[in-house]
């Protein structure tokens, strides 16, 4: 079987992780510009001031992407580049940059797939309470409209938010992302609700513009499985799926929050401050949401947490995805398992769980349209005689693409696959050490670029439309 002719083979990036030029051409300061400069917050205090300088080298980068044969490039727009103070004047030079980037993609027939929010919030909004303040919701809707109007003639695929669970939980529970707040459960849920409201309003506005493109949201896809057959662990996995999956997917796909969570939030006093109007906009916009983007790296293996009084001290190291933590409410715990395989950073590698999770999603939400908006291997790539021989990455992407192919054969409506990442870039908390790209960037030599073995391998897969996978 070949992948369907309208299936997009792509790769992804995010503004803060690639662009650099943090204070050029009128760009405002973002929360990450500030947060990454607090000593000890990131690996070796790395930050995105220069990153891989995509802002200045985008032409070279898009050309390399076209050499790989990418059909689509998923990138994000930096909000503070467009509206430096969050909700004030538009910065024309910011618009110019993305107009040029989009045009450069189109010149090579690469479909631009645009994320509006991949975590770099204008600092002025962060200082007013960030996503816990409804002013940020209004500001986002305004910013989204500016982007639809400026780029919507050429951009027909929009993602409102990237991974709400990550920026809200690391921002308000683990304190590992901006604004660096720890264990404030009430704020965490408020932030999530405000994001869903912002998403719903942006979807409505986009549809009203009649630009005839599609719009959706990207979520972490980390389905929870019980570590064994014990009833208490199965219940713990159910709980994990309610809080980390249903809470995020239901409002977007069904237009309402899951009862199981809503009831518990009421009991515990964690219910967000929400209005009838917001709930109704979430309800009515769900039907207009075109797709769901899934970022899949690993599943969660779950057991019941038996020492729920334990204080969970989250550090940078244990908050970036490796199993071993208790949930914020103390109900369950993710575990590392003897019989599973893990990356150097402790993330499980499981194309099987990916496939199982996709079937679970279909069983629960029916025939939704899906893009895999991120999937990839963080590794330290060997260089042999000048070539970047990232064989483990090829293996990783190959097995996960096979899972996608099998899922399509099962009738799951997957319309594209974006490897993370198009090019080596700044990992939020792991610096440049953890590489993901098809294109290598030499930090010791002028940020020179070179296509890796995985890039050439992907080129072949795209050319054959995955027939030999
Ligand atoms: C996702 C983010 C990406 C990227 C990726 C890899 O959560 O959407 O921006 O960072 O994870 O994460 P890391 O760099 O921590 O390995």
Coordinates of C-alpha atoms and ligand atoms in Angstrom, one line a residue:
X1 CA 0.0 0.0 0.0
X2 CA 1.1 3.5 -0.8
X3 CA 0.1 6.4 1.4
X4 CA -2.9 8.2 -0.1
X5 CA -2.1 10.9 -2.7
X6 CA -3.4 13.7 -0.4
X7 CA -1.4 12.6 2.6
X8 CA 1.2 15.2 3.5
X9 CA 4.8 14.1 4.4
X10 CA 6.3 16.9 6.4
X11 CA 8.5 18.0 9.2
X12 CA 8.1 20.6 12.0
X13 CA 9.7 23.3 14.0
X14 CA 8.7 26.2 16.4
X15 CA 9.7 29.8 16.3
X16 CA 11.6 30.1 19.6
X17 CA 13.5 26.9 18.8
X18 CA 14.8 27.9 15.4
X19 CA 14.5 31.6 14.7
X20 CA 16.9 33.5 16.9
X21 CA 16.9 37.2 16.1
X22 CA 15.2 37.7 19.5
X23 CA 15.4 41.4 19.5
X24 CA 15.5 42.3 15.8
X25 CA 13.2 44.2 13.5
X26 CA 10.8 45.3 16.2
X27 CA 10.1 42.0 17.8
X28 CA 8.8 42.2 21.4
X29 CA 10.2 40.3 24.3
X30 CA 8.7 36.9 24.9
X31 CA 8.2 35.0 28.1
X32 CA 10.9 32.5 26.9
X33 CA 13.4 35.4 26.3
X34 CA 13.0 36.2 29.9
X35 CA 12.6 32.7 31.5
X36 CA 15.6 31.1 29.7
X37 CA 17.9 33.7 31.1
X38 CA 17.1 32.9 34.7
X39 CA 20.2 30.9 35.8
X40 CA 19.6 27.1 36.1
X41 CA 16.3 27.0 34.2
X42 CA 17.6 25.5 31.0
X43 CA 20.4 23.0 30.2
X44 CA 23.7 24.9 30.5
X45 CA 21.6 28.1 30.4
X46 CA 21.0 27.8 26.7
X47 CA 18.5 30.2 25.2
X48 CA 17.0 31.1 21.8
X49 CA 18.7 34.5 21.3
X50 CA 20.4 33.1 18.1
X51 CA 19.1 29.5 18.2
X52 CA 19.9 28.1 14.7
X53 CA 19.4 31.5 13.1
X54 CA 16.5 30.4 10.9
X55 CA 15.3 34.1 10.8
X56 CA 18.3 35.0 8.6
X57 CA 18.9 31.6 7.0
X58 CA 15.3 30.5 6.2
X59 CA 16.0 30.6 2.4
X60 CA 18.8 28.1 2.8
X61 CA 16.7 26.0 5.2
X62 CA 13.7 25.8 2.9
X63 CA 16.0 24.9 0.0
X64 CA 17.4 22.0 2.0
X65 CA 13.8 20.9 3.0
X66 CA 13.0 20.9 -0.7
X67 CA 16.0 18.8 -1.4
X68 CA 14.7 16.3 1.2
X69 CA 11.4 16.4 -0.7
X70 CA 9.3 17.7 2.1
X71 CA 5.7 18.2 1.0
X72 CA 4.9 20.4 4.0
X73 CA 6.6 22.4 6.6
X74 CA 5.0 23.0 10.0
X75 CA 6.4 26.1 11.7
X76 CA 5.0 28.5 14.3
X77 CA 4.6 32.2 14.2
X78 CA 6.2 34.2 17.0
X79 CA 3.4 36.3 18.5
X80 CA 5.7 39.0 19.9
X81 CA 7.2 39.4 16.4
X82 CA 3.7 40.3 15.0
X83 CA 2.3 42.2 18.0
X84 CA 5.3 43.1 20.2
X85 CA 3.3 44.0 23.3
X86 CA 0.7 41.3 23.0
X87 CA -2.4 43.3 22.0
X88 CA -1.2 46.7 20.7
X89 CA 0.3 47.8 17.4
X90 CA 1.1 45.3 14.6
X91 CA 4.8 45.2 13.6
X92 CA 5.0 45.3 9.8
X93 CA 8.5 43.8 9.8
X94 CA 7.2 40.8 11.6
X95 CA 4.5 40.3 9.0
X96 CA 7.2 40.7 6.3
X97 CA 9.3 37.9 7.7
X98 CA 6.4 35.4 7.7
X99 CA 5.2 36.6 4.3
X100 CA 8.7 35.8 3.0
X101 CA 8.9 32.5 4.7
X102 CA 5.5 31.4 3.4
X103 CA 6.4 32.6 -0.1
X104 CA 9.7 30.7 0.0
X105 CA 7.8 27.5 1.0
X106 CA 5.4 28.0 -1.9
X107 CA 8.2 28.6 -4.3
X108 CA 9.2 25.0 -3.8
X109 CA 5.7 23.6 -3.6
X110 CA 6.0 23.1 0.2
X111 CA 2.7 23.4 2.0
X112 CA 3.0 25.8 5.0
X113 CA 1.2 24.3 8.0
X114 CA 1.2 27.1 10.6
X115 CA 1.0 27.0 14.4
X116 CA -0.2 30.3 16.0
X117 CA 1.0 29.5 19.5
X118 CA 4.0 27.4 20.2
X119 CA 4.7 28.8 23.7
X120 CA 6.4 32.1 23.1
X121 CA 3.9 34.5 24.7
X122 CA 4.6 38.3 24.7
X123 CA 6.1 39.1 28.0
X124 CA 3.8 42.0 28.7
X125 CA 0.9 39.5 28.7
X126 CA 2.8 37.0 30.9
X127 CA 3.3 39.8 33.4
X128 CA -0.4 40.4 33.6
X129 CA -1.0 36.8 34.5
X130 CA -0.5 35.1 31.2
X131 CA -3.0 32.3 30.4
X132 CA -4.7 32.7 33.7
X133 CA -5.9 36.2 32.7
X134 CA -8.8 36.4 30.2
X135 CA -7.1 39.5 28.7
X136 CA -4.7 37.0 27.1
X137 CA -7.7 35.2 25.5
X138 CA -8.9 38.5 23.8
X139 CA -5.3 39.3 22.8
X140 CA -4.9 35.9 21.2
X141 CA -8.1 36.2 19.2
X142 CA -6.9 39.5 17.9
X143 CA -3.5 38.2 17.0
X144 CA -5.0 35.2 15.3
X145 CA -7.2 37.5 13.2
X146 CA -4.2 39.5 12.2
X147 CA -2.5 36.3 11.0
X148 CA -5.5 35.0 9.2
X149 CA -5.9 38.3 7.4
X150 CA -2.2 38.7 6.5
X151 CA -1.4 35.1 5.5
X152 CA -4.7 33.3 4.9
X153 CA -4.6 33.8 1.2
X154 CA -1.7 31.4 1.1
X155 CA -1.9 29.5 4.4
X156 CA -4.8 26.9 4.3
X157 CA -3.8 24.8 7.4
X158 CA -3.9 26.4 10.8
X159 CA -3.1 25.1 14.3
X160 CA -4.2 27.4 17.1
X161 CA -2.2 25.9 20.0
X162 CA 0.6 23.5 20.5
X163 CA 0.4 21.1 23.4
X164 CA -1.7 23.0 26.0
X165 CA -1.0 20.3 28.6
X166 CA 2.7 20.9 28.4
X167 CA 2.8 24.7 28.7
X168 CA 0.1 24.8 31.3
X169 CA 1.3 21.9 33.5
X170 CA 5.0 22.8 33.2
X171 CA 4.0 26.5 33.7
X172 CA 1.7 26.2 36.7
X173 CA 2.4 22.8 38.3
X174 CA 6.1 21.9 37.7
X175 CA 7.4 25.4 37.4
X176 CA 9.7 24.2 34.7
X177 CA 8.4 26.5 31.9
X178 CA 7.3 30.1 32.2
X179 CA 5.8 31.5 34.3
X180 CA 7.6 29.0 36.6
X181 CA 4.8 28.6 39.1
X182 CA 4.7 25.4 41.2
X183 CA 1.8 23.3 42.3
X184 CA -1.0 25.9 41.6
X185 CA -3.7 23.5 40.5
X186 CA -6.4 26.2 40.4
X187 CA -4.3 28.3 38.0
X188 CA -3.4 25.3 35.9
X189 CA -7.1 24.5 35.2
X190 CA -7.9 28.2 34.7
X191 CA -5.2 28.4 32.1
X192 CA -6.4 25.3 30.2
X193 CA -10.0 26.7 30.1
X194 CA -8.8 30.0 28.8
X195 CA -6.9 28.3 26.1
X196 CA -9.9 26.3 25.0
X197 CA -12.0 29.5 24.9
X198 CA -9.3 31.2 22.8
X199 CA -9.2 28.2 20.5
X200 CA -13.0 28.1 20.1
X201 CA -13.2 31.9 19.4
X202 CA -10.3 31.7 16.9
X203 CA -12.0 28.8 15.1
X204 CA -15.3 30.8 14.8
X205 CA -13.5 33.9 13.5
X206 CA -11.6 31.9 11.0
X207 CA -14.7 30.3 9.6
X208 CA -16.4 33.7 9.4
X209 CA -13.6 34.9 7.1
X210 CA -14.5 32.2 4.6
X211 CA -10.9 31.6 3.6
X212 CA -11.8 27.9 3.0
X213 CA -8.8 26.4 4.7
X214 CA -8.8 24.2 7.8
X215 CA -8.2 24.9 11.4
X216 CA -7.5 22.7 14.4
X217 CA -5.4 22.3 17.5
X218 CA -2.4 20.1 18.4
X219 CA -2.4 18.1 21.5
X220 CA 0.1 15.8 23.2
X221 CA -0.9 12.2 22.5
X222 CA 0.3 10.2 25.3
X223 CA -2.3 7.5 25.9
X224 CA -2.2 5.8 29.3
X225 CA -2.0 2.1 29.7
X226 CA -2.1 0.1 32.9
X227 CA 1.3 -1.3 33.7
X228 CA -0.4 -4.7 34.4
X229 CA -3.7 -6.4 34.8
X230 CA -4.4 -5.3 38.4
X231 CA -7.8 -3.6 38.7
X232 CA -6.4 -0.7 40.8
X233 CA -3.9 0.1 38.1
X234 CA -6.5 -0.1 35.3
X235 CA -8.5 2.4 37.3
X236 CA -5.4 4.6 37.6
X237 CA -4.9 4.4 33.8
X238 CA -8.5 5.4 33.3
X239 CA -8.0 8.4 35.6
X240 CA -4.8 9.3 33.7
X241 CA -6.7 9.2 30.4
X242 CA -9.5 11.4 31.8
X243 CA -7.1 14.1 33.0
X244 CA -4.5 14.1 30.4
X245 CA -6.5 13.1 27.3
X246 CA -10.3 13.7 27.7
X247 CA -9.8 17.1 29.5
X248 CA -8.0 18.3 26.4
X249 CA -9.7 16.5 23.6
X250 CA -13.3 16.6 24.7
X251 CA -13.8 20.4 24.7
X252 CA -12.3 20.6 21.2
X253 CA -13.9 17.5 19.7
X254 CA -17.2 17.3 21.6
X255 CA -17.6 20.8 22.8
X256 CA -17.8 19.9 26.5
X257 CA -15.6 18.9 29.4
X258 CA -15.6 15.3 30.6
X259 CA -18.0 14.7 33.5
X260 CA -15.6 12.6 35.4
X261 CA -13.1 15.4 35.7
X262 CA -15.7 18.2 36.1
X263 CA -17.2 16.5 39.1
X264 CA -13.9 16.0 40.8
X265 CA -12.8 19.6 40.2
X266 CA -16.0 20.8 41.8
X267 CA -15.3 18.6 44.9
X268 CA -11.8 19.8 45.2
X269 CA -12.5 23.5 44.5
X270 CA -10.4 23.5 41.3
X271 CA -13.2 24.5 38.8
X272 CA -12.0 27.3 36.6
X273 CA -13.9 30.5 36.6
X274 CA -15.9 30.0 33.5
X275 CA -19.0 31.8 32.1
X276 CA -22.0 30.5 30.3
X277 CA -20.9 32.4 27.3
X278 CA -17.5 30.8 27.2
X279 CA -19.0 27.3 27.7
X280 CA -21.4 28.0 24.9
X281 CA -18.8 29.2 22.5
X282 CA -16.7 26.0 23.3
X283 CA -19.9 24.0 22.6
X284 CA -20.8 25.6 19.3
X285 CA -17.3 25.9 17.8
X286 CA -16.5 22.2 18.2
X287 CA -18.5 21.4 15.0
X288 CA -16.3 23.8 13.0
X289 CA -13.0 22.4 14.3
X290 CA -11.5 20.6 11.2
X291 CA -8.9 18.3 12.7
X292 CA -6.8 17.3 15.6
X293 CA -3.0 17.3 15.5
X294 CA -1.3 14.7 17.6
X295 CA 2.2 15.0 18.9
X296 CA 3.2 11.4 19.8
X297 CA 6.5 10.5 21.4
X298 CA 5.5 7.9 24.0
X299 CA 2.7 6.4 26.0
X300 CA 2.2 6.5 29.8
X301 CA 2.6 3.3 31.7
X302 CA 0.5 3.8 34.8
X303 CA 0.1 2.3 38.3
X304 CA -1.9 3.5 41.3
X305 CA 0.1 5.9 43.4
X306 CA 0.2 4.4 46.9
X307 CA 1.9 7.2 48.8
X308 CA -0.3 10.1 47.8
X309 CA 1.0 12.2 50.7
X310 CA 4.4 12.4 49.1
X311 CA 5.4 15.9 48.1
X312 CA 6.4 15.9 44.5
X313 CA 9.5 18.0 43.9
X314 CA 9.6 18.5 40.2
X315 CA 12.9 19.5 38.7
X316 CA 14.0 20.4 35.2
X317 CA 15.2 16.8 34.8
X318 CA 12.2 15.0 35.9
X319 CA 9.6 17.2 34.4
X320 CA 10.6 16.8 30.8
X321 CA 8.7 13.7 30.0
X322 CA 10.6 10.7 31.4
X323 CA 8.3 8.4 33.4
X324 CA 8.7 8.1 37.2
X325 CA 6.5 10.9 38.5
X326 CA 3.3 10.9 40.5
X327 CA 0.4 12.8 39.0
X328 CA -0.3 16.3 40.4
X329 CA -3.3 15.0 42.2
X330 CA -1.4 12.1 43.7
X331 CA -3.7 9.5 42.2
X332 CA -1.4 7.7 39.8
X333 CA 2.2 7.3 38.9
X334 CA 4.0 6.7 35.6
X335 CA 6.6 4.0 35.6
X336 CA 9.6 2.8 33.7
X337 CA 9.2 -0.9 32.8
X338 CA 11.8 -3.6 32.5
X339 CA 10.5 -4.9 29.2
X340 CA 10.3 -1.6 27.4
X341 CA 12.9 0.3 25.4
X342 CA 13.8 3.9 26.2
X343 CA 15.7 6.8 24.5
X344 CA 18.9 8.3 26.1
X345 CA 16.5 10.8 27.8
X346 CA 14.3 8.1 29.2
X347 CA 11.4 8.4 26.8
X348 CA 9.8 5.1 25.9
X349 CA 9.9 4.0 22.3
X350 CA 6.7 2.3 21.4
X351 CA 5.2 2.3 17.9
X352 CA 2.8 -0.4 19.2
X353 CA 1.4 1.9 21.8
X354 CA 1.0 4.6 19.1
X355 CA -1.1 2.2 17.0
X356 CA -3.2 1.1 20.1
X357 CA -3.7 4.7 21.1
X358 CA -4.9 5.7 17.6
X359 CA -7.5 2.8 17.7
X360 CA -8.6 4.0 21.2
X361 CA -9.0 7.5 19.8
X362 CA -11.2 6.3 17.0
X363 CA -13.3 4.2 19.3
X364 CA -13.8 7.3 21.5
X365 CA -14.2 10.1 19.1
X366 CA -15.2 8.4 15.8
X367 CA -14.1 9.5 12.4
X368 CA -12.1 12.6 13.3
X369 CA -9.5 14.0 10.9
X370 CA -6.0 13.6 12.3
X371 CA -2.5 14.9 11.5
X372 CA 0.5 13.6 13.3
X373 CA 2.0 17.0 13.9
X374 CA 5.1 15.8 15.8
X375 CA 6.9 12.5 16.2
X376 CA 10.6 11.9 16.4
X377 CA 13.7 10.7 18.3
X378 CA 15.8 12.9 20.5
X379 CA 19.4 11.6 20.3
X380 CA 23.1 12.5 20.0
X381 CA 23.9 11.8 16.4
X382 CA 27.2 10.1 15.4
X383 CA 29.3 11.8 12.8
X384 CA 31.4 9.4 10.8
X385 CA 33.8 10.8 8.1
X386 CA 31.8 14.0 8.0
X387 CA 28.4 12.2 7.5
X388 CA 25.7 12.3 10.1
X389 CA 24.8 8.7 10.5
X390 CA 21.6 8.9 12.5
X391 CA 20.5 5.3 12.0
X392 CA 18.4 5.1 15.3
X393 CA 16.3 8.0 14.0
X394 CA 15.6 6.2 10.8
X395 CA 14.5 3.2 12.7
X396 CA 12.3 5.3 15.0
X397 CA 10.5 7.1 12.2
X398 CA 10.3 4.0 10.1
X399 CA 8.5 2.0 12.8
X400 CA 6.2 4.9 13.6
X401 CA 5.3 5.6 10.0
X402 CA 4.4 1.9 9.7
X403 CA 2.1 2.4 12.7
X404 CA 0.5 5.3 10.8
X405 CA 0.2 3.1 7.7
X406 CA -1.5 0.3 9.6
X407 CA -3.8 2.8 11.3
X408 CA -4.9 4.2 7.9
X409 CA -5.5 0.6 6.7
X410 CA -7.8 0.3 9.8
X411 CA -9.8 3.2 8.6
X412 CA -8.3 5.9 10.8
X413 CA -8.4 9.2 9.0
X414 CA -4.8 10.4 9.2
X415 CA -3.9 13.0 6.6
X416 CA -0.3 13.8 7.3
X417 CA 2.9 13.1 9.3
X418 CA 5.3 15.7 10.5
X419 CA 8.6 14.5 11.9
X420 CA 10.0 16.5 14.8
X421 CA 12.1 18.1 13.6
X422 CA 12.9 19.5 10.2
X423 CA 16.3 20.8 11.4
X424 CA 18.3 20.5 14.6
X425 CA 17.0 23.1 17.0
X426 CA 16.9 24.3 20.5
X427 CA 15.3 21.8 22.9
X428 CA 13.4 23.9 25.5
X429 CA 15.2 22.4 28.4
X430 CA 17.8 20.2 26.9
X431 CA 19.8 22.7 24.8
X432 CA 21.4 21.6 21.5
X433 CA 22.6 18.3 22.9
X434 CA 19.3 16.6 22.2
X435 CA 19.0 16.5 18.4
X436 CA 15.9 15.7 16.4
X437 CA 16.4 17.1 12.9
X438 CA 16.8 15.8 9.3
X439 CA 19.2 18.6 8.9
X440 CA 22.3 18.9 11.1
X441 CA 23.5 22.3 12.4
X442 CA 27.2 22.6 13.2
X443 CA 27.4 24.8 16.3
X444 CA 31.2 24.8 16.1
X445 CA 31.3 26.0 12.6
X446 CA 29.2 29.0 11.7
X447 CA 25.9 27.0 12.2
X448 CA 26.6 25.3 8.9
X449 CA 23.8 23.0 7.7
X450 CA 24.1 19.4 6.3
X451 CA 21.4 16.9 5.5
X452 CA 21.6 13.8 7.6
X453 CA 21.3 10.2 6.6
X454 CA 17.7 10.3 7.9
X455 CA 17.0 13.2 5.5
X456 CA 18.0 11.1 2.5
X457 CA 16.1 8.1 3.8
X458 CA 12.9 10.3 4.3
X459 CA 13.3 11.6 0.8
X460 CA 13.1 8.0 -0.6
X461 CA 10.1 7.2 1.6
X462 CA 8.3 10.3 0.3
X463 CA 9.2 9.6 -3.3
X464 CA 7.8 6.0 -3.0
X465 CA 4.9 7.3 -0.9
X466 CA 5.8 4.8 1.8
X467 CA 5.0 1.8 -0.4
X468 CA 8.0 -0.2 0.8
X469 CA 7.5 0.5 4.5
Ligands
LIG1 C1 7.2 18.8 22.2 C2 7.2 20.2 21.7 C3 8.4 20.5 20.8 C4 9.6 19.8 21.1 C5 9.4 18.3 21.5 C6 10.6 17.6 22.0 O1 6.6 18.7 23.4 O2 6.0 20.5 21.1 O3 8.5 21.9 20.8 O4 10.4 20.4 22.0 O5 8.4 18.2 22.4 O6 10.9 17.9 23.3 P1 12.3 18.0 23.9 O7 13.0 19.0 23.2 O8 12.1 18.3 25.4 O9 12.9 16.7 23.8

